Amino acid sequence: MDQVSRVYKNNPSTLDLHINCNYTSANMPKIHPESEVLIIKRLKTRSTADVADTFNVSQHQVQRIKKRFEETGDIFDKPRSGRPRKTTAREDRLLARKSKASPFSTAAVLHETWSPEVPVSTKTVCRILSRNGLHGRISAQKPSLNKRQLKNRVAFAKAHSLLKGWTLEKWQKVDFSDESSVELHHSCHKFCRRPTGARMDPRSTQKTVKFGGRKIMVWGYIQYGGVREICRVEGNINSLKYQEILATSYIPNHKRGQILQQDGAPSHTSISTSKFLKAKKIKMLQDWPAQSPDMNIIEHMWGRMKEDAWKTKPKNIDELWEACKTAFFAIPDEFINKLYESLPNRMDAVLQAHGSHTRY
């Protein structure tokens, strides 16, 4: 049974098919294989010109299909070998190892340190790395963690997991607070090359430090349901200034039974601040681990606030403060509630990462 008969036997409806072309360009349509079978069938009783007119294709295409069928007995193109490889598999593996060892190196830098037998372009280096699953990405910015901090993060996540009774209802009683530095101009993220799914790998994250240009300092807190407050802080925050911030921006809205979350900054944990909070009968969320912005949901508020504020293109720090204040209060209450709903999953993510960085 020849190719034409096999196609007709498997697809009887092809007798009534019209030409099916997928146009890859204005002058060269790609003919569907079933349509090519019809062309071969019609050529047995009709001329090339008649078949070309019937199917609205050029005579050259009809002749090409006929010639290929006569030479090969098939309507499909034979597999092509393609362009010969310039590098060996061993050279490709060496390049991949160099990229994994130095994920922040660009293709141009890797090209200079890599020495294949045949010279290749930087574009070829990019293709080889992509075939090995190493794609260029913008690196995630995460704080540097030491062993003690990793251990403290795991301990906190265990103590505040669902197994320990920390359900969403319990998290709703926690008020999250923090300071944030807002720069007048947005800083850029660093490029790195990493495998898919390795965004939080410590080798692929850009390490950050707290604060550092022309900027303002803000303090704020959020509650479940959308209650929030933000204030501008002039200069450095010491214990007395922090207590003043709490007295004017937090205590007036504090509800009985609510728990205040704060990080371990010196002004937060000093003896005078501890006595101040005790005198005001404010309960604290104990043992908050250092370097844990992924566990503090107010960080997402800062991120969204900054992006919206930068869109207004403020010209000075006073305009920046007004833009930040407007953006902070414009964030929907539903956004805050969803952040609270993510807390049980955040604790699980920290445990699964053994205290390391999470996707939050």
mmCIF file of C-alpha atoms in Angstrom:
data_model
loop_
_atom_site.group_PDB
_atom_site.id
_atom_site.type_symbol
_atom_site.label_atom_id
_atom_site.label_comp_id
_atom_site.label_asym_id
_atom_site.label_seq_id
_atom_site.Cartn_x
_atom_site.Cartn_y
_atom_site.Cartn_z
ATOM 1 C CA MET A 1 0.000 0.000 0.000
ATOM 2 C CA ASP A 2 1.533 3.358 -1.026
ATOM 3 C CA GLN A 3 1.594 6.568 0.987
ATOM 4 C CA VAL A 4 -1.465 8.049 -0.712
ATOM 5 C CA SER A 5 -3.588 4.963 -0.061
ATOM 6 C CA ARG A 6 -2.539 4.808 3.582
ATOM 7 C CA VAL A 7 -3.539 8.433 4.196
ATOM 8 C CA TYR A 8 -6.917 7.919 2.470
ATOM 9 C CA LYS A 9 -7.597 4.746 4.434
ATOM 10 C CA ASN A 10 -6.863 6.457 7.772
ATOM 11 C CA ASN A 11 -8.617 9.706 6.808
ATOM 12 C CA PRO A 12 -11.559 9.033 4.453
ATOM 13 C CA SER A 13 -12.747 12.598 4.863
ATOM 14 C CA THR A 14 -9.719 13.874 2.940
ATOM 15 C CA LEU A 15 -11.601 13.304 -0.309
ATOM 16 C CA ASP A 16 -13.602 16.451 0.341
ATOM 17 C CA LEU A 17 -10.775 18.512 1.857
ATOM 18 C CA HIS A 18 -9.784 21.853 0.396
ATOM 19 C CA ILE A 19 -6.240 23.103 0.461
ATOM 20 C CA ASN A 20 -5.008 23.883 3.983
ATOM 21 C CA CYS A 21 -2.123 26.351 4.108
ATOM 22 C CA ASN A 22 -0.357 27.867 7.077
ATOM 23 C CA TYR A 23 1.215 31.052 5.775
ATOM 24 C CA THR A 24 4.727 31.524 7.092
ATOM 25 C CA SER A 25 5.254 34.506 4.802
ATOM 26 C CA ALA A 26 3.337 36.466 2.200
ATOM 27 C CA ASN A 27 4.784 34.467 -0.720
ATOM 28 C CA MET A 28 5.461 30.994 0.672
ATOM 29 C CA PRO A 29 2.499 29.221 2.321
ATOM 30 C CA LYS A 30 3.174 25.967 4.156
ATOM 31 C CA ILE A 31 0.894 23.242 2.779
ATOM 32 C CA HIS A 32 -0.682 20.762 5.188
ATOM 33 C CA PRO A 33 0.403 17.095 4.648
ATOM 34 C CA GLU A 34 -3.190 16.012 3.979
ATOM 35 C CA SER A 35 -3.443 18.639 1.266
ATOM 36 C CA GLU A 36 -0.228 17.350 -0.283
ATOM 37 C CA VAL A 37 -1.809 13.880 -0.435
ATOM 38 C CA LEU A 38 -4.744 15.372 -2.362
ATOM 39 C CA ILE A 39 -2.334 17.062 -4.761
ATOM 40 C CA ILE A 40 -0.554 13.767 -5.463
ATOM 41 C CA LYS A 41 -3.910 12.070 -6.061
ATOM 42 C CA ARG A 42 -5.129 14.769 -8.460
ATOM 43 C CA LEU A 43 -1.854 14.725 -10.432
ATOM 44 C CA LYS A 44 -2.707 11.211 -11.655
ATOM 45 C CA THR A 45 -5.568 12.590 -13.773
ATOM 46 C CA ARG A 46 -4.808 16.290 -14.151
ATOM 47 C CA SER A 47 -1.970 18.508 -15.256
ATOM 48 C CA THR A 48 0.290 20.480 -12.947
ATOM 49 C CA ALA A 49 -1.316 23.787 -13.999
ATOM 50 C CA ASP A 50 -4.861 22.519 -13.299
ATOM 51 C CA VAL A 51 -3.879 21.196 -9.853
ATOM 52 C CA ALA A 52 -2.122 24.473 -8.992
ATOM 53 C CA ASP A 53 -5.222 26.470 -9.977
ATOM 54 C CA THR A 54 -7.526 24.125 -8.059
ATOM 55 C CA PHE A 55 -5.573 24.411 -4.822
ATOM 56 C CA ASN A 56 -4.535 28.047 -5.312
ATOM 57 C CA VAL A 57 -0.803 27.363 -5.083
ATOM 58 C CA SER A 58 2.068 27.899 -7.472
ATOM 59 C CA GLN A 59 3.042 25.332 -10.110
ATOM 60 C CA HIS A 60 6.521 25.259 -8.579
ATOM 61 C CA GLN A 61 5.091 24.011 -5.280
ATOM 62 C CA VAL A 62 3.098 21.323 -7.050
ATOM 63 C CA GLN A 63 6.185 20.193 -8.998
ATOM 64 C CA ARG A 64 8.238 20.129 -5.810
ATOM 65 C CA ILE A 65 5.677 17.918 -4.031
ATOM 66 C CA LYS A 66 5.460 15.593 -7.060
ATOM 67 C CA LYS A 67 9.257 15.302 -7.373
ATOM 68 C CA ARG A 68 9.687 14.535 -3.686
ATOM 69 C CA PHE A 69 7.006 11.852 -3.816
ATOM 70 C CA GLU A 70 8.557 10.227 -6.911
ATOM 71 C CA GLU A 71 12.040 10.193 -5.366
ATOM 72 C CA THR A 72 11.182 9.105 -1.835
ATOM 73 C CA GLY A 73 7.699 7.599 -2.042
ATOM 74 C CA ASP A 74 6.684 9.907 0.793
ATOM 75 C CA ILE A 75 5.254 13.410 1.167
ATOM 76 C CA PHE A 76 7.291 14.321 4.263
ATOM 77 C CA ASP A 77 10.727 15.914 4.247
ATOM 78 C CA LYS A 78 13.565 13.723 5.420
ATOM 79 C CA PRO A 79 15.241 14.703 8.700
ATOM 80 C CA ARG A 80 18.101 17.111 8.134
ATOM 81 C CA SER A 81 21.388 16.952 9.955
ATOM 82 C CA GLY A 82 21.407 20.704 10.547
ATOM 83 C CA ARG A 83 24.395 22.920 11.053
ATOM 84 C CA PRO A 84 27.415 20.977 12.381
ATOM 85 C CA ARG A 85 28.223 21.546 16.057
ATOM 86 C CA LYS A 86 31.317 23.637 16.722
ATOM 87 C CA THR A 87 31.789 22.463 20.307
ATOM 88 C CA THR A 88 31.968 19.050 21.877
ATOM 89 C CA ALA A 89 29.740 17.758 24.645
ATOM 90 C CA ARG A 90 32.699 17.930 27.017
ATOM 91 C CA GLU A 91 33.290 21.606 26.215
ATOM 92 C CA ASP A 92 29.608 22.318 26.794
ATOM 93 C CA ARG A 93 29.740 20.649 30.214
ATOM 94 C CA LEU A 94 32.838 22.684 31.106
ATOM 95 C CA LEU A 95 31.033 25.909 30.185
ATOM 96 C CA ALA A 96 28.002 24.913 32.263
ATOM 97 C CA ARG A 97 30.228 24.178 35.273
ATOM 98 C CA LYS A 98 31.915 27.583 34.942
ATOM 99 C CA SER A 99 28.510 29.296 34.874
ATOM 100 C CA LYS A 100 27.249 27.389 37.927
ATOM 101 C CA ALA A 101 30.435 28.206 39.824
ATOM 102 C CA SER A 102 30.054 31.915 38.979
ATOM 103 C CA PRO A 103 26.310 32.603 38.439
ATOM 104 C CA PHE A 104 26.768 36.389 38.202
ATOM 105 C CA SER A 105 29.190 36.120 35.254
ATOM 106 C CA THR A 106 27.756 37.268 31.935
ATOM 107 C CA ALA A 107 28.034 35.287 28.711
ATOM 108 C CA ALA A 108 30.771 37.663 27.518
ATOM 109 C CA VAL A 109 32.861 37.040 30.641
ATOM 110 C CA LEU A 110 32.376 33.280 30.390
ATOM 111 C CA HIS A 111 33.316 33.475 26.715
ATOM 112 C CA GLU A 112 36.672 35.008 27.626
ATOM 113 C CA THR A 113 37.535 32.353 30.236
ATOM 114 C CA TRP A 114 36.242 29.406 28.173
ATOM 115 C CA SER A 115 38.617 27.970 25.564
ATOM 116 C CA PRO A 116 36.926 25.654 23.026
ATOM 117 C CA GLU A 117 38.973 24.231 20.165
ATOM 118 C CA VAL A 118 36.904 26.120 17.576
ATOM 119 C CA PRO A 119 36.220 29.850 18.153
ATOM 120 C CA VAL A 120 32.545 30.619 18.786
ATOM 121 C CA SER A 121 30.508 33.774 19.333
ATOM 122 C CA THR A 122 28.986 35.037 22.558
ATOM 123 C CA LYS A 123 25.563 34.176 21.124
ATOM 124 C CA THR A 124 26.650 30.553 20.844
ATOM 125 C CA VAL A 125 27.679 30.652 24.492
ATOM 126 C CA CYS A 126 24.169 31.843 25.392
ATOM 127 C CA ARG A 127 22.566 29.024 23.379
ATOM 128 C CA ILE A 128 24.767 26.381 25.001
ATOM 129 C CA LEU A 129 23.944 27.680 28.476
ATOM 130 C CA SER A 130 20.226 27.740 27.648
ATOM 131 C CA ARG A 131 20.356 24.129 26.459
ATOM 132 C CA ASN A 132 21.841 23.252 29.835
ATOM 133 C CA GLY A 133 18.998 25.013 31.661
ATOM 134 C CA LEU A 134 21.047 28.078 32.631
ATOM 135 C CA HIS A 135 18.975 31.113 31.707
ATOM 136 C CA GLY A 136 19.799 34.763 32.311
ATOM 137 C CA ARG A 137 17.561 36.217 35.028
ATOM 138 C CA ILE A 138 17.375 39.203 37.361
ATOM 139 C CA SER A 139 18.682 38.037 40.712
ATOM 140 C CA ALA A 140 16.500 38.096 43.804
ATOM 141 C CA GLN A 141 17.709 40.437 46.544
ATOM 142 C CA LYS A 142 17.872 38.630 49.894
ATOM 143 C CA PRO A 143 19.719 39.389 53.152
ATOM 144 C CA SER A 144 22.815 37.414 54.031
ATOM 145 C CA LEU A 145 22.171 34.708 56.672
ATOM 146 C CA ASN A 146 24.682 33.047 58.994
ATOM 147 C CA LYS A 147 24.263 29.701 60.751
ATOM 148 C CA ARG A 148 22.883 31.213 63.951
ATOM 149 C CA GLN A 149 20.279 33.201 62.031
ATOM 150 C CA LEU A 150 19.245 30.119 60.064
ATOM 151 C CA LYS A 151 18.772 28.227 63.317
ATOM 152 C CA ASN A 152 16.707 31.044 64.851
ATOM 153 C CA ARG A 153 14.471 31.224 61.788
ATOM 154 C CA VAL A 154 13.733 27.507 61.976
ATOM 155 C CA ALA A 155 13.016 27.717 65.707
ATOM 156 C CA PHE A 156 10.592 30.631 65.248
ATOM 157 C CA ALA A 157 8.800 28.943 62.338
ATOM 158 C CA LYS A 158 8.353 25.742 64.365
ATOM 159 C CA ALA A 159 7.005 27.636 67.380
ATOM 160 C CA HIS A 160 4.520 29.552 65.212
ATOM 161 C CA SER A 161 3.389 26.806 62.839
ATOM 162 C CA LEU A 162 -0.087 25.343 62.469
ATOM 163 C CA LEU A 163 0.979 22.380 64.601
ATOM 164 C CA LYS A 164 1.579 24.791 67.481
ATOM 165 C CA GLY A 165 -1.852 26.342 67.079
ATOM 166 C CA TRP A 166 -0.921 29.415 65.077
ATOM 167 C CA THR A 167 -3.946 29.523 62.811
ATOM 168 C CA LEU A 168 -5.078 32.498 60.751
ATOM 169 C CA GLU A 169 -7.344 33.605 63.601
ATOM 170 C CA LYS A 170 -4.349 33.854 65.911
ATOM 171 C CA TRP A 171 -2.213 35.681 63.357
ATOM 172 C CA GLN A 172 -5.006 38.233 62.941
ATOM 173 C CA LYS A 173 -4.211 39.495 66.453
ATOM 174 C CA VAL A 174 -0.656 40.438 65.443
ATOM 175 C CA ASP A 175 0.165 43.980 64.324
ATOM 176 C CA PHE A 176 3.192 43.963 61.987
ATOM 177 C CA SER A 177 5.514 46.969 62.101
ATOM 178 C CA ASP A 178 8.854 47.999 60.674
ATOM 179 C CA GLU A 179 10.963 50.868 59.387
ATOM 180 C CA SER A 180 11.887 51.248 55.744
ATOM 181 C CA SER A 181 14.263 53.438 53.787
ATOM 182 C CA VAL A 182 12.836 54.894 50.563
ATOM 183 C CA GLU A 183 15.347 56.164 48.034
ATOM 184 C CA LEU A 184 14.493 59.038 45.737
ATOM 185 C CA HIS A 185 15.665 57.025 42.735
ATOM 186 C CA HIS A 186 15.006 53.331 42.235
ATOM 187 C CA SER A 187 18.094 51.107 42.544
ATOM 188 C CA CYS A 188 18.700 48.404 39.918
ATOM 189 C CA HIS A 189 18.769 44.670 40.435
ATOM 190 C CA LYS A 190 21.761 42.623 39.386
ATOM 191 C CA PHE A 191 21.788 40.131 36.498
ATOM 192 C CA CYS A 192 22.728 36.503 37.095
ATOM 193 C CA ARG A 193 22.517 33.222 35.223
ATOM 194 C CA ARG A 194 20.879 30.324 37.044
ATOM 195 C CA PRO A 195 18.943 27.122 36.411
ATOM 196 C CA THR A 196 15.156 27.173 36.407
ATOM 197 C CA GLY A 197 13.768 26.922 39.926
ATOM 198 C CA ALA A 198 16.958 28.169 41.629
ATOM 199 C CA ARG A 199 15.871 31.782 42.227
ATOM 200 C CA MET A 200 16.318 31.449 45.997
ATOM 201 C CA ASP A 201 19.588 29.528 45.831
ATOM 202 C CA PRO A 202 22.037 31.473 48.063
ATOM 203 C CA ARG A 203 24.563 31.524 45.216
ATOM 204 C CA SER A 204 22.032 33.219 42.905
ATOM 205 C CA THR A 205 20.671 35.892 45.251
ATOM 206 C CA GLN A 206 21.987 39.436 45.474
ATOM 207 C CA LYS A 207 22.967 40.214 49.067
ATOM 208 C CA THR A 208 21.616 43.457 50.483
ATOM 209 C CA VAL A 209 22.408 45.655 53.470
ATOM 210 C CA LYS A 210 19.997 47.851 55.402
ATOM 211 C CA PHE A 211 19.720 51.418 54.222
ATOM 212 C CA GLY A 212 22.299 53.085 52.173
ATOM 213 C CA GLY A 213 21.876 58.178 48.681
ATOM 214 C CA ARG A 214 19.148 60.544 48.980
ATOM 215 C CA LYS A 215 16.244 59.019 50.844
ATOM 216 C CA ILE A 216 13.684 59.209 53.624
ATOM 217 C CA MET A 217 12.998 56.907 56.553
ATOM 218 C CA VAL A 218 9.436 55.829 57.337
ATOM 219 C CA TRP A 219 7.857 53.724 60.071
ATOM 220 C CA GLY A 220 4.507 52.010 59.812
ATOM 221 C CA TYR A 221 2.306 49.166 60.975
ATOM 222 C CA ILE A 222 -0.656 47.183 59.652
ATOM 223 C CA GLN A 223 -3.544 45.246 61.183
ATOM 224 C CA TYR A 224 -5.825 42.599 59.754
ATOM 225 C CA GLY A 225 -8.831 44.329 58.230
ATOM 226 C CA GLY A 226 -6.866 47.191 56.692
ATOM 227 C CA VAL A 227 -6.022 49.424 59.669
ATOM 228 C CA ARG A 228 -2.623 51.017 59.073
ATOM 229 C CA GLU A 229 -0.449 53.993 59.922
ATOM 230 C CA ILE A 230 2.735 55.515 58.527
ATOM 231 C CA CYS A 231 4.966 58.335 59.729
ATOM 232 C CA ARG A 232 8.143 59.978 58.533
ATOM 233 C CA VAL A 233 11.221 59.650 60.733
ATOM 234 C CA GLU A 234 13.838 62.385 60.770
ATOM 235 C CA GLY A 235 17.394 61.239 61.414
ATOM 236 C CA ASN A 236 18.372 57.996 63.098
ATOM 237 C CA ILE A 237 15.953 56.078 65.291
ATOM 238 C CA ASN A 238 17.066 55.754 68.903
ATOM 239 C CA SER A 239 15.064 54.404 71.828
ATOM 240 C CA LEU A 240 13.462 57.729 72.776
ATOM 241 C CA LYS A 241 12.476 58.504 69.184
ATOM 242 C CA TYR A 242 11.028 55.021 68.728
ATOM 243 C CA GLN A 243 8.968 55.377 71.905
ATOM 244 C CA GLU A 244 7.700 58.733 70.625
ATOM 245 C CA ILE A 245 6.677 57.079 67.354
ATOM 246 C CA LEU A 246 4.762 54.374 69.229
ATOM 247 C CA ALA A 247 3.072 56.941 71.476
ATOM 248 C CA THR A 248 1.824 59.062 68.564
ATOM 249 C CA SER A 249 1.298 56.552 65.725
ATOM 250 C CA TYR A 250 0.557 53.179 67.322
ATOM 251 C CA ILE A 251 -0.831 53.370 70.864
ATOM 252 C CA PRO A 252 -3.855 55.573 69.958
ATOM 253 C CA ASN A 253 -5.094 52.815 67.606
ATOM 254 C CA HIS A 254 -3.948 49.863 69.710
ATOM 255 C CA LYS A 255 -6.683 47.403 70.641
ATOM 256 C CA ARG A 256 -6.700 45.287 73.754
ATOM 257 C CA GLY A 257 -5.461 41.782 73.031
ATOM 258 C CA GLN A 258 -3.444 42.794 69.990
ATOM 259 C CA ILE A 259 0.232 41.713 69.776
ATOM 260 C CA LEU A 260 2.929 43.989 68.395
ATOM 261 C CA GLN A 261 5.543 42.494 66.102
ATOM 262 C CA GLN A 262 8.878 44.264 65.776
ATOM 263 C CA ASP A 263 12.364 43.202 64.749
ATOM 264 C CA GLY A 264 15.427 43.089 66.972
ATOM 265 C CA ALA A 265 16.764 46.586 66.246
ATOM 266 C CA PRO A 266 18.553 48.115 69.275
ATOM 267 C CA SER A 267 15.931 50.850 69.632
ATOM 268 C CA HIS A 268 13.216 48.161 69.782
ATOM 269 C CA THR A 269 14.840 45.919 72.370
ATOM 270 C CA SER A 270 16.513 48.445 74.656
ATOM 271 C CA ILE A 271 15.749 48.432 78.387
ATOM 272 C CA SER A 272 13.936 51.777 78.233
ATOM 273 C CA THR A 273 11.751 50.650 75.294
ATOM 274 C CA SER A 274 10.914 47.389 77.051
ATOM 275 C CA LYS A 275 9.838 49.315 80.177
ATOM 276 C CA PHE A 276 7.804 51.703 78.011
ATOM 277 C CA LEU A 277 5.930 48.864 76.320
ATOM 278 C CA LYS A 278 5.329 47.124 79.632
ATOM 279 C CA ALA A 279 3.951 50.314 81.172
ATOM 280 C CA LYS A 280 1.578 50.698 78.224
ATOM 281 C CA LYS A 281 0.531 47.021 78.596
ATOM 282 C CA ILE A 282 1.444 46.159 75.008
ATOM 283 C CA LYS A 283 2.071 42.492 74.340
ATOM 284 C CA MET A 284 5.025 41.616 72.118
ATOM 285 C CA LEU A 285 5.616 38.835 69.607
ATOM 286 C CA GLN A 286 8.661 37.212 71.156
ATOM 287 C CA ASP A 287 11.886 35.899 69.578
ATOM 288 C CA TRP A 288 11.467 37.490 66.154
ATOM 289 C CA PRO A 289 14.450 36.218 64.060
ATOM 290 C CA ALA A 290 16.910 38.667 62.546
ATOM 291 C CA GLN A 291 17.248 39.125 58.779
ATOM 292 C CA SER A 292 13.736 37.798 58.100
ATOM 293 C CA PRO A 293 11.886 40.229 55.797
ATOM 294 C CA ASP A 294 10.196 37.271 54.078
ATOM 295 C CA MET A 295 8.373 36.530 57.355
ATOM 296 C CA ASN A 296 7.275 40.139 57.941
ATOM 297 C CA ILE A 297 4.264 40.799 55.724
ATOM 298 C CA ILE A 298 4.618 44.584 55.970
ATOM 299 C CA GLU A 299 7.602 44.279 53.612
ATOM 300 C CA HIS A 300 5.115 43.658 50.787
ATOM 301 C CA MET A 301 3.371 46.899 51.733
ATOM 302 C CA TRP A 302 6.687 48.734 51.486
ATOM 303 C CA GLY A 303 7.406 47.182 48.106
ATOM 304 C CA ARG A 304 4.042 48.141 46.639
ATOM 305 C CA MET A 305 4.182 51.610 48.210
ATOM 306 C CA LYS A 306 7.619 52.309 46.743
ATOM 307 C CA GLU A 307 6.663 51.167 43.248
ATOM 308 C CA ASP A 308 3.547 53.368 43.240
ATOM 309 C CA ALA A 309 5.460 56.318 44.703
ATOM 310 C CA TRP A 310 8.267 56.069 42.152
ATOM 311 C CA LYS A 311 5.699 56.140 39.337
ATOM 312 C CA THR A 312 4.897 59.747 40.288
ATOM 313 C CA LYS A 313 8.562 60.675 39.637
ATOM 314 C CA PRO A 314 9.124 62.859 42.726
ATOM 315 C CA LYS A 315 11.782 65.557 42.333
ATOM 316 C CA ASN A 316 12.782 65.898 46.000
ATOM 317 C CA ILE A 317 12.403 64.051 49.277
ATOM 318 C CA ASP A 318 9.357 66.099 50.351
ATOM 319 C CA GLU A 319 7.496 65.069 47.202
ATOM 320 C CA LEU A 320 8.722 61.525 47.806
ATOM 321 C CA TRP A 321 7.188 61.505 51.306
ATOM 322 C CA GLU A 322 3.834 62.769 50.037
ATOM 323 C CA ALA A 323 3.871 60.143 47.277
ATOM 324 C CA CYS A 324 4.700 57.395 49.776
ATOM 325 C CA LYS A 325 1.946 58.456 52.168
ATOM 326 C CA THR A 326 -0.629 58.574 49.376
ATOM 327 C CA ALA A 327 0.445 55.212 47.977
ATOM 328 C CA PHE A 328 0.482 53.553 51.422
ATOM 329 C CA PHE A 329 -3.115 54.455 52.252
ATOM 330 C CA ALA A 330 -4.292 53.657 48.708
ATOM 331 C CA ILE A 331 -3.403 49.975 49.022
ATOM 332 C CA PRO A 332 -6.665 47.959 49.250
ATOM 333 C CA ASP A 333 -7.658 46.301 52.527
ATOM 334 C CA GLU A 334 -7.989 42.994 50.665
ATOM 335 C CA PHE A 335 -4.277 43.116 49.902
ATOM 336 C CA ILE A 336 -3.457 43.279 53.617
ATOM 337 C CA ASN A 337 -5.884 40.466 54.442
ATOM 338 C CA LYS A 338 -4.286 38.212 51.839
ATOM 339 C CA LEU A 339 -0.884 38.890 53.375
ATOM 340 C CA TYR A 340 -2.195 37.688 56.730
ATOM 341 C CA GLU A 341 -3.662 34.598 55.081
ATOM 342 C CA SER A 342 -0.200 33.733 53.741
ATOM 343 C CA LEU A 343 1.445 33.570 57.193
ATOM 344 C CA PRO A 344 0.889 29.842 57.884
ATOM 345 C CA ASN A 345 2.368 29.051 54.480
ATOM 346 C CA ARG A 346 5.329 31.334 55.176
ATOM 347 C CA MET A 347 6.196 29.396 58.317
ATOM 348 C CA ASP A 348 5.994 26.124 56.375
ATOM 349 C CA ALA A 349 8.205 27.558 53.627
ATOM 350 C CA VAL A 350 10.889 28.531 56.162
ATOM 351 C CA LEU A 351 10.851 25.011 57.611
ATOM 352 C CA GLN A 352 11.051 23.401 54.166
ATOM 353 C CA ALA A 353 13.997 25.675 53.278
ATOM 354 C CA HIS A 354 15.733 24.752 56.576
ATOM 355 C CA GLY A 355 15.766 28.409 57.536
ATOM 356 C CA SER A 356 17.111 29.692 54.226
ATOM 357 C CA HIS A 357 15.448 32.110 51.811
ATOM 358 C CA THR A 358 11.866 31.533 50.684
ATOM 359 C CA ARG A 359 9.901 32.771 47.699
ATOM 360 C CA TYR A 360 8.097 35.390 49.817
#
